[in-house]
PDB file of C-alpha atoms in Angstrom:
ATOM      1  CA  ARG A   1       0.000   0.000   0.000  1.00  0.00           C
ATOM      2  CA  PRO A   2       1.921   2.979  -1.235  1.00  0.00           C
ATOM      3  CA  ARG A   3       1.766   6.051   0.889  1.00  0.00           C
ATOM      4  CA  ILE A   4       3.287   9.462   0.379  1.00  0.00           C
ATOM      5  CA  GLY A   5       5.170  10.690   3.416  1.00  0.00           C
ATOM      6  CA  PRO A   6       5.429  14.309   4.473  1.00  0.00           C
ATOM      7  CA  GLY A   7       8.996  14.562   3.134  1.00  0.00           C
ATOM      8  CA  ASP A   8       8.341  12.909  -0.244  1.00  0.00           C
ATOM      9  CA  ARG A   9       8.533  15.242  -3.215  1.00  0.00           C
ATOM     10  CA  ILE A  10       6.063  14.448  -5.994  1.00  0.00           C
ATOM     11  CA  ASP A  11       8.092  15.108  -9.114  1.00  0.00           C
ATOM     12  CA  TYR A  12       8.800  13.445 -12.459  1.00  0.00           C
ATOM     13  CA  ARG A  13      12.426  12.941 -11.382  1.00  0.00           C
ATOM     14  CA  ASN A  14      11.489  10.939  -8.270  1.00  0.00           C
ATOM     15  CA  MET A  15      11.244   7.571 -10.017  1.00  0.00           C
ATOM     16  CA  SER A  16      11.194   5.494  -6.822  1.00  0.00           C
ATOM     17  CA  LEU A  17       7.997   7.286  -5.805  1.00  0.00           C
ATOM     18  CA  ILE A  18       6.403   7.209  -9.264  1.00  0.00           C
ATOM     19  CA  ASN A  19       6.963   3.465  -9.750  1.00  0.00           C
ATOM     20  CA  ARG A  20       4.806   2.716  -6.695  1.00  0.00           C
ATOM     21  CA  PHE A  21       1.754   4.165  -8.455  1.00  0.00           C
ATOM     22  CA  ILE A  22       2.001   2.297 -11.776  1.00  0.00           C
ATOM     23  CA  SER A  23       0.597  -1.177 -12.448  1.00  0.00           C
ATOM     24  CA  GLU A  24       2.574  -4.005 -14.058  1.00  0.00           C
ATOM     25  CA  GLN A  25       0.995  -3.105 -17.399  1.00  0.00           C
ATOM     26  CA  GLY A  26       2.150   0.507 -17.095  1.00  0.00           C
ATOM     27  CA  LYS A  27      -1.219   1.993 -16.153  1.00  0.00           C
ATOM     28  CA  ILE A  28      -1.684   4.671 -13.507  1.00  0.00           C
ATOM     29  CA  LEU A  29      -3.382   3.132 -10.491  1.00  0.00           C
ATOM     30  CA  SER A  30      -6.587   4.688  -9.221  1.00  0.00           C
ATOM     31  CA  ARG A  31      -6.908   6.922  -6.202  1.00  0.00           C
ATOM     32  CA  ARG A  32      -8.906   4.295  -4.339  1.00  0.00           C
ATOM     33  CA  ILE A  33      -6.131   1.719  -4.702  1.00  0.00           C
ATOM     34  CA  ASN A  34      -3.363   4.216  -3.917  1.00  0.00           C
ATOM     35  CA  ARG A  35      -5.212   5.720  -0.939  1.00  0.00           C
ATOM     36  CA  LEU A  36      -4.235   9.224  -1.991  1.00  0.00           C
ATOM     37  CA  THR A  37      -5.965  12.541  -1.652  1.00  0.00           C
ATOM     38  CA  LEU A  38      -7.323  14.191  -4.775  1.00  0.00           C
ATOM     39  CA  LYS A  39      -4.488  16.712  -4.840  1.00  0.00           C
ATOM     40  CA  GLN A  40      -1.841  13.985  -4.423  1.00  0.00           C
ATOM     41  CA  GLN A  41      -3.394  11.878  -7.196  1.00  0.00           C
ATOM     42  CA  ARG A  42      -3.389  14.845  -9.571  1.00  0.00           C
ATOM     43  CA  LEU A  43       0.281  15.540  -8.810  1.00  0.00           C
ATOM     44  CA  ILE A  44       1.212  11.851  -9.239  1.00  0.00           C
ATOM     45  CA  THR A  45      -0.662  11.682 -12.556  1.00  0.00           C
ATOM     46  CA  LEU A  46       1.026  14.845 -13.777  1.00  0.00           C
ATOM     47  CA  ALA A  47       4.461  13.557 -12.723  1.00  0.00           C
ATOM     48  CA  ILE A  48       3.895  10.203 -14.468  1.00  0.00           C
ATOM     49  CA  LYS A  49       2.767  11.900 -17.676  1.00  0.00           C
ATOM     50  CA  GLN A  50       5.777  14.225 -17.623  1.00  0.00           C
ATOM     51  CA  ALA A  51       8.113  11.268 -17.038  1.00  0.00           C
ATOM     52  CA  ARG A  52       6.558   9.445 -20.006  1.00  0.00           C
ATOM     53  CA  ILE A  53       6.951  12.449 -22.289  1.00  0.00           C
ATOM     54  CA  LEU A  54      10.578  12.876 -21.231  1.00  0.00           C
ATOM     55  CA  SER A  55      11.170   9.120 -21.827  1.00  0.00           C
ATOM     56  CA  PHE A  56      11.933   8.326 -18.196  1.00  0.00           C
ATOM     57  CA  LEU A  57       8.992   5.908 -18.257  1.00  0.00           C
ATOM     58  CA  PRO A  58       7.577   3.892 -21.139  1.00  0.00           C
ATOM     59  CA  PHE A  59       4.013   4.562 -22.200  1.00  0.00           C
ATOM     60  CA  ARG A  60       3.389   0.806 -22.083  1.00  0.00           C
ATOM     61  CA  ASN A  61       5.092  -2.184 -20.564  1.00  0.00           C
ATOM     62  CA  TYR A  62       5.528  -4.342 -23.657  1.00  0.00           C
ATOM     63  CA  GLU A  63       7.012  -7.375 -21.871  1.00  0.00           C
ATOM     64  CA  ASN A  64       4.016  -7.821 -19.574  1.00  0.00           C
ATOM     65  CA  GLU A  65       1.636  -6.915 -22.394  1.00  0.00           C
ATOM     66  CA  LYS A  66       2.940  -9.766 -24.581  1.00  0.00           C
ATOM     67  CA  GLN A  67       2.470 -12.231 -21.721  1.00  0.00           C
ATOM     68  CA  PHE A  68      -1.005 -10.854 -21.042  1.00  0.00           C
ATOM     69  CA  GLN A  69      -2.000 -11.122 -24.726  1.00  0.00           C
ATOM     70  CA  ALA A  70      -0.697 -14.687 -24.965  1.00  0.00           C
ATOM     71  CA  GLN A  71      -2.745 -15.691 -21.921  1.00  0.00           C
ATOM     72  CA  SER A  72      -5.896 -13.967 -23.139  1.00  0.00           C
ATOM     73  CA  ILE A  73      -5.602 -15.490 -26.621  1.00  0.00           C
ATOM     74  CA  SER A  74      -5.234 -18.983 -25.175  1.00  0.00           C
ATOM     75  CA  ILE A  75      -8.246 -18.380 -22.943  1.00  0.00           C
ATOM     76  CA  ILE A  76     -10.360 -17.136 -25.850  1.00  0.00           C
ATOM     77  CA  THR A  77      -9.377 -19.829 -28.347  1.00  0.00           C
ATOM     78  CA  GLY A  78      -8.999 -22.624 -25.805  1.00  0.00           C
ATOM     79  CA  SER A  79     -11.737 -25.134 -25.075  1.00  0.00           C
ATOM     80  CA  ARG A  80     -14.619 -23.170 -26.467  1.00  0.00           C
ATOM     81  CA  PRO A  81     -16.991 -25.250 -28.576  1.00  0.00           C
ATOM     82  CA  ARG A  82     -17.328 -24.043 -32.131  1.00  0.00           C
ATOM     83  CA  LYS A  83     -20.677 -23.619 -33.730  1.00  0.00           C
ATOM     84  CA  ASN A  84     -20.992 -25.130 -37.168  1.00  0.00           C
ATOM     85  CA  ARG A  85     -23.195 -22.744 -38.992  1.00  0.00           C
ATOM     86  CA  HIS A  86     -24.769 -24.219 -42.048  1.00  0.00           C
ATOM     87  CA  ILE A  87     -24.600 -21.941 -45.049  1.00  0.00           C
ATOM     88  CA  PRO A  88     -27.231 -22.980 -47.581  1.00  0.00           C
ATOM     89  CA  GLN A  89     -26.015 -23.444 -51.132  1.00  0.00           C
ATOM     90  CA  LEU A  90     -27.664 -21.350 -53.809  1.00  0.00           C
ATOM     91  CA  THR A  91     -29.887 -23.354 -56.068  1.00  0.00           C
ATOM     92  CA  GLN A  92     -30.536 -22.694 -59.744  1.00  0.00           C
ATOM     93  CA  LYS A  93     -33.831 -21.149 -58.838  1.00  0.00           C
ATOM     94  CA  TYR A  94     -32.105 -18.294 -56.943  1.00  0.00           C
ATOM     95  CA  SER A  95     -29.189 -17.868 -59.319  1.00  0.00           C
ATOM     96  CA  SER A  96     -31.442 -17.654 -62.398  1.00  0.00           C
ATOM     97  CA  ASN A  97     -33.333 -14.690 -60.913  1.00  0.00           C
ATOM     98  CA  ARG A  98     -30.149 -12.643 -60.783  1.00  0.00           C
ATOM     99  CA  ASN A  99     -29.625 -12.666 -64.593  1.00  0.00           C
TER     100      ASN A  99
END
């Protein structure tokens, strides 16, 4: 449970503080999870965005994203029964009307 102490400076250069408020996927964690005040959350969000723009932080965490995609693809395509949908063949009756 990350907390901001009275001596902690919320700044884009304070990477040890910023990394506590980012998920494994690189997303900014919500105020409810962080247990921050509204003002602290705004400052954290601003610092994270500045660090991303200045390339101190990546916009996404590609390593975890690849693992997440691989897991979700295997879940989606795994043991799900496929529906065989019958597509009716066109008969001469229907094809002759098109001419």
